[in-house]
PDB file of N, CA and C in Angstrom:
ATOM      1  N   UNK A 189      89.947 150.750 112.825  1.00 61.00           N
ATOM      2  CA  UNK A 189      91.285 151.124 112.434  1.00 61.00           C
ATOM      3  C   UNK A 189      92.259 150.471 113.409  1.00 61.00           C
ATOM      4  N   UNK A 190      93.336 149.939 112.894  1.00 69.00           N
ATOM      5  CA  UNK A 190      94.327 149.247 113.715  1.00 69.00           C
ATOM      6  C   UNK A 190      95.208 150.237 114.471  1.00 69.00           C
ATOM      7  N   UNK A 191      95.723 149.769 115.589  1.00 74.00           N
ATOM      8  CA  UNK A 191      96.640 150.574 116.393  1.00 74.00           C
ATOM      9  C   UNK A 191      97.942 150.728 115.621  1.00 74.00           C
ATOM     10  N   UNK A 192      98.406 151.971 115.498  1.00 80.00           N
ATOM     11  CA  UNK A 192      99.670 152.221 114.805  1.00 80.00           C
ATOM     12  C   UNK A 192     100.648 152.863 115.777  1.00 80.00           C
ATOM     13  N   UNK A 193     101.252 152.032 116.609  1.00 85.00           N
ATOM     14  CA  UNK A 193     102.253 152.501 117.561  1.00 85.00           C
ATOM     15  C   UNK A 193     103.634 152.104 117.068  1.00 85.00           C
ATOM     16  N   UNK A 194     104.616 152.895 117.437  1.00 88.00           N
ATOM     17  CA  UNK A 194     105.995 152.573 117.116  1.00 88.00           C
ATOM     18  C   UNK A 194     106.315 151.195 117.702  1.00 88.00           C
ATOM     19  N   UNK A 195     106.880 150.287 116.915  1.00 88.00           N
ATOM     20  CA  UNK A 195     107.193 148.945 117.418  1.00 88.00           C
ATOM     21  C   UNK A 195     108.084 148.956 118.665  1.00 88.00           C
ATOM     22  N   UNK A 196     108.993 149.933 118.752  1.00 92.00           N
ATOM     23  CA  UNK A 196     109.848 150.020 119.942  1.00 92.00           C
ATOM     24  C   UNK A 196     109.019 150.386 121.173  1.00 92.00           C
ATOM     25  N   UNK A 197     108.031 151.254 121.004  1.00 90.00           N
ATOM     26  CA  UNK A 197     107.156 151.622 122.111  1.00 90.00           C
ATOM     27  C   UNK A 197     106.321 150.417 122.537  1.00 90.00           C
ATOM     28  N   UNK A 198     105.796 149.698 121.570  1.00 90.00           N
ATOM     29  CA  UNK A 198     104.989 148.522 121.867  1.00 90.00           C
ATOM     30  C   UNK A 198     105.807 147.473 122.619  1.00 90.00           C
ATOM     31  N   UNK A 199     107.101 147.387 122.324  1.00 92.00           N
ATOM     32  CA  UNK A 199     107.979 146.434 123.013  1.00 92.00           C
ATOM     33  C   UNK A 199     108.139 146.755 124.492  1.00 92.00           C
ATOM     34  N   UNK A 200     108.076 148.039 124.863  1.00 94.00           N
ATOM     35  CA  UNK A 200     108.304 148.394 126.266  1.00 94.00           C
ATOM     36  C   UNK A 200     107.013 148.604 127.052  1.00 94.00           C
ATOM     37  N   UNK A 201     105.883 148.742 126.368  1.00 94.00           N
ATOM     38  CA  UNK A 201     104.608 148.897 127.078  1.00 94.00           C
ATOM     39  C   UNK A 201     104.217 147.581 127.737  1.00 94.00           C
ATOM     40  N   UNK A 202     103.658 147.682 128.934  1.00 96.00           N
ATOM     41  CA  UNK A 202     103.202 146.493 129.648  1.00 96.00           C
ATOM     42  C   UNK A 202     101.927 146.825 130.405  1.00 96.00           C
ATOM     43  N   UNK A 203     101.182 145.803 130.705  1.00 96.00           N
ATOM     44  CA  UNK A 203      99.961 145.948 131.494  1.00 96.00           C
ATOM     45  C   UNK A 203     100.332 146.502 132.865  1.00 96.00           C
ATOM     46  N   UNK A 204      99.598 147.493 133.359  1.00 96.00           N
ATOM     47  CA  UNK A 204      99.908 148.060 134.671  1.00 96.00           C
ATOM     48  C   UNK A 204      99.473 147.172 135.840  1.00 96.00           C
ATOM     49  N   UNK A 205      98.803 146.062 135.558  1.00 93.00           N
ATOM     50  CA  UNK A 205      98.428 145.122 136.621  1.00 93.00           C
ATOM     51  C   UNK A 205      99.705 144.501 137.192  1.00 93.00           C
ATOM     52  N   UNK A 206      99.635 143.923 138.363  1.00 91.00           N
ATOM     53  CA  UNK A 206     100.838 143.380 139.010  1.00 91.00           C
ATOM     54  C   UNK A 206     101.653 142.409 138.154  1.00 91.00           C
ATOM     55  N   UNK A 207     101.038 141.746 137.181  1.00 77.00           N
ATOM     56  CA  UNK A 207     101.780 140.801 136.335  1.00 77.00           C
ATOM     57  C   UNK A 207     102.750 141.484 135.382  1.00 77.00           C
ATOM     58  N   UNK A 208     102.442 142.709 134.950  1.00 83.00           N
ATOM     59  CA  UNK A 208     103.262 143.468 134.003  1.00 83.00           C
ATOM     60  C   UNK A 208     103.543 142.693 132.718  1.00 83.00           C
ATOM     61  N   UNK A 209     102.536 142.082 132.158  1.00 94.00           N
ATOM     62  CA  UNK A 209     102.692 141.301 130.939  1.00 94.00           C
ATOM     63  C   UNK A 209     102.695 142.206 129.711  1.00 94.00           C
ATOM     64  N   UNK A 210     103.269 141.732 128.606  1.00 95.00           N
ATOM     65  CA  UNK A 210     103.269 142.509 127.359  1.00 95.00           C
ATOM     66  C   UNK A 210     101.854 142.722 126.829  1.00 95.00           C
ATOM     67  N   UNK A 211     101.731 143.729 125.970  1.00 95.00           N
ATOM     68  CA  UNK A 211     100.452 144.063 125.347  1.00 95.00           C
ATOM     69  C   UNK A 211     100.522 143.766 123.859  1.00 95.00           C
ATOM     70  N   UNK A 212      99.399 143.343 123.297  1.00 94.00           N
ATOM     71  CA  UNK A 212      99.317 143.112 121.861  1.00 94.00           C
ATOM     72  C   UNK A 212      98.261 144.035 121.271  1.00 94.00           C
ATOM     73  N   UNK A 213      98.432 144.466 120.023  1.00 94.00           N
ATOM     74  CA  UNK A 213      97.449 145.357 119.389  1.00 94.00           C
ATOM     75  C   UNK A 213      96.109 144.663 119.179  1.00 94.00           C
ATOM     76  N   UNK A 214      95.045 145.452 119.257  1.00 93.00           N
ATOM     77  CA  UNK A 214      93.701 144.953 119.006  1.00 93.00           C
ATOM     78  C   UNK A 214      93.086 144.280 120.216  1.00 93.00           C
ATOM     79  N   UNK A 215      91.926 143.660 119.980  1.00 93.00           N
ATOM     80  CA  UNK A 215      91.227 142.906 121.018  1.00 93.00           C
ATOM     81  C   UNK A 215      91.085 141.471 120.528  1.00 93.00           C
ATOM     82  N   UNK A 216      90.744 140.538 121.413  1.00 90.00           N
ATOM     83  CA  UNK A 216      90.548 139.156 120.949  1.00 90.00           C
ATOM     84  C   UNK A 216      89.458 139.045 119.876  1.00 90.00           C
ATOM     85  N   UNK A 217      88.415 139.864 119.988  1.00 92.00           N
ATOM     86  CA  UNK A 217      87.320 139.815 119.018  1.00 92.00           C
ATOM     87  C   UNK A 217      87.636 140.586 117.740  1.00 92.00           C
ATOM     88  N   UNK A 218      88.452 141.629 117.847  1.00 93.00           N
ATOM     89  CA  UNK A 218      88.742 142.504 116.708  1.00 93.00           C
ATOM     90  C   UNK A 218      90.212 142.921 116.707  1.00 93.00           C
ATOM     91  N   UNK A 219      91.058 142.197 115.977  1.00 91.00           N
ATOM     92  CA  UNK A 219      92.488 142.524 115.943  1.00 91.00           C
ATOM     93  C   UNK A 219      92.786 143.909 115.358  1.00 91.00           C
ATOM     94  N   UNK A 220      91.815 144.520 114.695  1.00 92.00           N
ATOM     95  CA  UNK A 220      92.010 145.840 114.102  1.00 92.00           C
ATOM     96  C   UNK A 220      91.520 146.973 115.007  1.00 92.00           C
ATOM     97  N   UNK A 221      91.016 146.654 116.183  1.00 93.00           N
ATOM     98  CA  UNK A 221      90.464 147.665 117.096  1.00 93.00           C
ATOM     99  C   UNK A 221      91.558 148.581 117.625  1.00 93.00           C
ATOM    100  N   UNK A 222      91.169 149.817 117.959  1.00 94.00           N
ATOM    101  CA  UNK A 222      92.094 150.778 118.569  1.00 94.00           C
ATOM    102  C   UNK A 222      92.214 150.462 120.050  1.00 94.00           C
ATOM    103  N   UNK A 223      92.940 149.402 120.344  1.00 96.00           N
ATOM    104  CA  UNK A 223      93.085 148.949 121.721  1.00 96.00           C
ATOM    105  C   UNK A 223      94.331 148.091 121.840  1.00 96.00           C
ATOM    106  N   UNK A 224      94.744 147.877 123.078  1.00 96.00           N
ATOM    107  CA  UNK A 224      95.847 146.974 123.386  1.00 96.00           C
ATOM    108  C   UNK A 224      95.320 145.957 124.390  1.00 96.00           C
ATOM    109  N   UNK A 225      95.703 144.699 124.219  1.00 96.00           N
ATOM    110  CA  UNK A 225      95.234 143.631 125.094  1.00 96.00           C
ATOM    111  C   UNK A 225      96.404 143.004 125.828  1.00 96.00           C
ATOM    112  N   UNK A 226      96.233 142.794 127.131  1.00 96.00           N
ATOM    113  CA  UNK A 226      97.257 142.144 127.945  1.00 96.00           C
ATOM    114  C   UNK A 226      97.317 140.666 127.575  1.00 96.00           C
ATOM    115  N   UNK A 227      98.527 140.159 127.379  1.00 94.00           N
ATOM    116  CA  UNK A 227      98.698 138.758 127.009  1.00 94.00           C
ATOM    117  C   UNK A 227      98.520 137.821 128.195  1.00 94.00           C
ATOM    118  N   UNK A 228      98.470 138.366 129.406  1.00 93.00           N
ATOM    119  CA  UNK A 228      98.326 137.529 130.597  1.00 93.00           C
ATOM    120  C   UNK A 228      96.902 137.569 131.158  1.00 93.00           C
ATOM    121  N   UNK A 229      96.433 138.749 131.534  1.00 93.00           N
ATOM    122  CA  UNK A 229      95.130 138.851 132.208  1.00 93.00           C
ATOM    123  C   UNK A 229      93.974 139.107 131.242  1.00 93.00           C
ATOM    124  N   UNK A 230      94.263 139.509 130.014  1.00 94.00           N
ATOM    125  CA  UNK A 230      93.211 139.738 129.029  1.00 94.00           C
ATOM    126  C   UNK A 230      92.553 141.102 129.099  1.00 94.00           C
ATOM    127  N   UNK A 231      93.064 141.996 129.973  1.00 95.00           N
ATOM    128  CA  UNK A 231      92.485 143.345 130.034  1.00 95.00           C
ATOM    129  C   UNK A 231      92.708 144.045 128.693  1.00 95.00           C
ATOM    130  N   UNK A 232      91.697 144.824 128.293  1.00 96.00           N
ATOM    131  CA  UNK A 232      91.767 145.581 127.046  1.00 96.00           C
ATOM    132  C   UNK A 232      91.853 147.055 127.401  1.00 96.00           C
ATOM    133  N   UNK A 233      92.874 147.723 126.859  1.00 97.00           N
ATOM    134  CA  UNK A 233      93.105 149.146 127.105  1.00 97.00           C
ATOM    135  C   UNK A 233      92.844 149.908 125.810  1.00 97.00           C
ATOM    136  N   UNK A 234      92.014 150.924 125.890  1.00 96.00           N
ATOM    137  CA  UNK A 234      91.672 151.753 124.734  1.00 96.00           C
ATOM    138  C   UNK A 234      92.876 152.595 124.310  1.00 96.00           C
ATOM    139  N   UNK A 235      92.973 152.853 123.014  1.00 94.00           N
ATOM    140  CA  UNK A 235      93.965 153.787 122.480  1.00 94.00           C
ATOM    141  C   UNK A 235      93.182 154.971 121.938  1.00 94.00           C
ATOM    142  N   UNK A 236      93.389 156.147 122.545  1.00 93.00           N
ATOM    143  CA  UNK A 236      92.669 157.362 122.144  1.00 93.00           C
ATOM    144  C   UNK A 236      93.630 158.323 121.468  1.00 93.00           C
ATOM    145  N   UNK A 237      93.309 158.704 120.268  1.00 90.00           N
ATOM    146  CA  UNK A 237      94.140 159.639 119.499  1.00 90.00           C
ATOM    147  C   UNK A 237      95.591 159.181 119.466  1.00 90.00           C
ATOM    148  N   UNK A 238      95.801 157.875 119.335  1.00 88.00           N
ATOM    149  CA  UNK A 238      97.146 157.321 119.244  1.00 88.00           C
ATOM    150  C   UNK A 238      97.863 157.170 120.571  1.00 88.00           C
ATOM    151  N   UNK A 239      97.161 157.431 121.685  1.00 92.00           N
ATOM    152  CA  UNK A 239      97.779 157.352 123.013  1.00 92.00           C
ATOM    153  C   UNK A 239      97.124 156.213 123.798  1.00 92.00           C
ATOM    154  N   UNK A 240      97.910 155.205 124.198  1.00 95.00           N
ATOM    155  CA  UNK A 240      97.348 154.125 125.007  1.00 95.00           C
ATOM    156  C   UNK A 240      96.920 154.634 126.383  1.00 95.00           C
ATOM    157  N   UNK A 241      95.708 154.290 126.787  1.00 97.00           N
ATOM    158  CA  UNK A 241      95.185 154.682 128.096  1.00 97.00           C
ATOM    159  C   UNK A 241      95.359 153.471 129.018  1.00 97.00           C
ATOM    160  N   UNK A 242      96.496 153.425 129.707  1.00 96.00           N
ATOM    161  CA  UNK A 242      96.839 152.268 130.531  1.00 96.00           C
ATOM    162  C   UNK A 242      96.419 152.487 131.982  1.00 96.00           C
ATOM    163  N   UNK A 243      95.136 152.682 132.175  1.00 97.00           N
ATOM    164  CA  UNK A 243      94.568 152.872 133.508  1.00 97.00           C
ATOM    165  C   UNK A 243      93.739 151.640 133.862  1.00 97.00           C
ATOM    166  N   UNK A 244      94.068 151.014 134.993  1.00 95.00           N
ATOM    167  CA  UNK A 244      93.325 149.821 135.398  1.00 95.00           C
ATOM    168  C   UNK A 244      91.838 150.100 135.556  1.00 95.00           C
ATOM    169  N   UNK A 245      91.494 151.299 136.029  1.00 95.00           N
ATOM    170  CA  UNK A 245      90.084 151.649 136.224  1.00 95.00           C
ATOM    171  C   UNK A 245      89.303 151.716 134.914  1.00 95.00           C
ATOM    172  N   UNK A 246      89.983 151.978 133.815  1.00 95.00           N
ATOM    173  CA  UNK A 246      89.304 152.096 132.523  1.00 95.00           C
ATOM    174  C   UNK A 246      89.463 150.849 131.660  1.00 95.00           C
ATOM    175  N   UNK A 247      90.259 149.898 132.116  1.00 96.00           N
ATOM    176  CA  UNK A 247      90.459 148.665 131.356  1.00 96.00           C
ATOM    177  C   UNK A 247      89.200 147.815 131.407  1.00 96.00           C
ATOM    178  N   UNK A 248      89.025 147.019 130.369  1.00 95.00           N
ATOM    179  CA  UNK A 248      87.884 146.118 130.286  1.00 95.00           C
ATOM    180  C   UNK A 248      88.434 144.704 130.153  1.00 95.00           C
ATOM    181  N   UNK A 249      87.906 143.787 130.954  1.00 88.00           N
ATOM    182  CA  UNK A 249      88.289 142.388 130.802  1.00 88.00           C
ATOM    183  C   UNK A 249      87.692 141.908 129.485  1.00 88.00           C
ATOM    184  N   UNK A 250      88.465 141.182 128.687  1.00 72.00           N
ATOM    185  CA  UNK A 250      88.046 140.792 127.341  1.00 72.00           C
ATOM    186  C   UNK A 250      86.676 140.123 127.334  1.00 72.00           C
ATOM    187  N   UNK A 251      86.387 139.235 128.284  1.00 69.00           N
ATOM    188  CA  UNK A 251      85.086 138.566 128.333  1.00 69.00           C
ATOM    189  C   UNK A 251      83.967 139.552 128.613  1.00 69.00           C
ATOM    190  N   UNK A 252      84.234 140.585 129.423  1.00 60.00           N
ATOM    191  CA  UNK A 252      83.225 141.599 129.734  1.00 60.00           C
ATOM    192  C   UNK A 252      82.936 142.480 128.528  1.00 60.00           C
ATOM    193  N   UNK A 253      83.952 142.734 127.692  1.00 50.00           N
ATOM    194  CA  UNK A 253      83.742 143.621 126.545  1.00 50.00           C
ATOM    195  C   UNK A 253      82.761 143.008 125.556  1.00 50.00           C
ATOM    196  N   UNK A 254      82.718 141.682 125.473  1.00 51.00           N
ATOM    197  CA  UNK A 254      81.788 141.030 124.557  1.00 51.00           C
ATOM    198  C   UNK A 254      80.350 141.153 125.045  1.00 51.00           C
ATOM    199  N   UNK A 255      80.157 141.181 126.372  1.00 49.00           N
ATOM    200  CA  UNK A 255      78.799 141.253 126.901  1.00 49.00           C
ATOM    201  C   UNK A 255      78.406 142.661 127.313  1.00 49.00           C
ATOM    202  N   UNK A 256      79.259 143.641 127.078  1.00 48.00           N
ATOM    203  CA  UNK A 256      78.979 144.998 127.538  1.00 48.00           C
ATOM    204  C   UNK A 256      78.057 145.770 126.598  1.00 48.00           C
ATOM    205  N   UNK A 257      77.526 145.102 125.571  1.00 47.00           N
ATOM    206  CA  UNK A 257      76.605 145.778 124.668  1.00 47.00           C
ATOM    207  C   UNK A 257      75.295 146.120 125.379  1.00 47.00           C
ATOM    208  N   UNK A 258      74.949 145.341 126.411  1.00 43.00           N
ATOM    209  CA  UNK A 258      73.727 145.572 127.165  1.00 43.00           C
ATOM    210  C   UNK A 258      74.114 146.169 128.507  1.00 43.00           C
ATOM    211  N   UNK A 259      73.667 147.391 128.803  1.00 44.00           N
ATOM    212  CA  UNK A 259      73.997 148.004 130.087  1.00 44.00           C
ATOM    213  C   UNK A 259      73.452 147.172 131.244  1.00 44.00           C
ATOM    214  N   UNK A 260      74.153 147.144 132.392  1.00 46.00           N
ATOM    215  CA  UNK A 260      73.695 146.347 133.533  1.00 46.00           C
ATOM    216  C   UNK A 260      72.275 146.686 133.968  1.00 46.00           C
ATOM    217  N   UNK A 261      71.866 147.953 133.901  1.00 45.00           N
ATOM    218  CA  UNK A 261      70.512 148.347 134.284  1.00 45.00           C
ATOM    219  C   UNK A 261      69.468 147.709 133.367  1.00 45.00           C
ATOM    220  N   UNK A 262      69.801 147.597 132.086  1.00 42.00           N
ATOM    221  CA  UNK A 262      68.865 147.009 131.133  1.00 42.00           C
ATOM    222  C   UNK A 262      68.660 145.528 131.426  1.00 42.00           C
ATOM    223  N   UNK A 263      69.733 144.831 131.847  1.00 43.00           N
ATOM    224  CA  UNK A 263      69.606 143.417 132.177  1.00 43.00           C
ATOM    225  C   UNK A 263      68.682 143.234 133.373  1.00 43.00           C
ATOM    226  N   UNK A 264      68.789 144.105 134.378  1.00 45.00           N
ATOM    227  CA  UNK A 264      67.944 144.007 135.565  1.00 45.00           C
ATOM    228  C   UNK A 264      66.481 144.243 135.207  1.00 45.00           C
ATOM    229  N   UNK A 265      66.220 145.253 134.371  1.00 45.00           N
ATOM    230  CA  UNK A 265      64.836 145.592 134.056  1.00 45.00           C
ATOM    231  C   UNK A 265      64.169 144.496 133.233  1.00 45.00           C
ATOM    232  N   UNK A 266      64.920 143.797 132.389  1.00 47.00           N
ATOM    233  CA  UNK A 266      64.316 142.732 131.597  1.00 47.00           C
ATOM    234  C   UNK A 266      64.073 141.491 132.436  1.00 47.00           C
ATOM    235  N   UNK A 267      64.914 141.256 133.459  1.00 49.00           N
ATOM    236  CA  UNK A 267      64.713 140.071 134.288  1.00 49.00           C
ATOM    237  C   UNK A 267      63.662 140.311 135.371  1.00 49.00           C
ATOM    238  N   UNK A 268      63.403 141.567 135.745  1.00 52.00           N
ATOM    239  CA  UNK A 268      62.425 141.878 136.783  1.00 52.00           C
ATOM    240  C   UNK A 268      60.987 141.841 136.263  1.00 52.00           C
ATOM    241  N   UNK A 269      60.803 142.202 135.007  1.00 52.00           N
ATOM    242  CA  UNK A 269      59.445 142.300 134.477  1.00 52.00           C
ATOM    243  C   UNK A 269      58.939 140.974 133.965  1.00 52.00           C
ATOM    244  N   UNK A 270      58.144 140.253 134.784  1.00 47.00           N
ATOM    245  CA  UNK A 270      57.654 138.948 134.361  1.00 47.00           C
ATOM    246  C   UNK A 270      56.162 138.958 134.193  1.00 47.00           C
TER     247      UNK A 270
END
């Protein structure tokens, strides 16, 4: 489902990282995702129940979100067992 935020709100929202760049709806992989993506650093912020969660600690770098399907522990266990 696509993000449905008031256009005026979307105009004033910005990435909380030092760059303070504008945010665009969706993710690079899924423009219909319930998320906002920074146009500068590529961080993806989840939108929960219509509320953008603009916390740097919870943001995901766009490249990391594509590879986050496999938990880090699973990658270690598959590379250790030879």
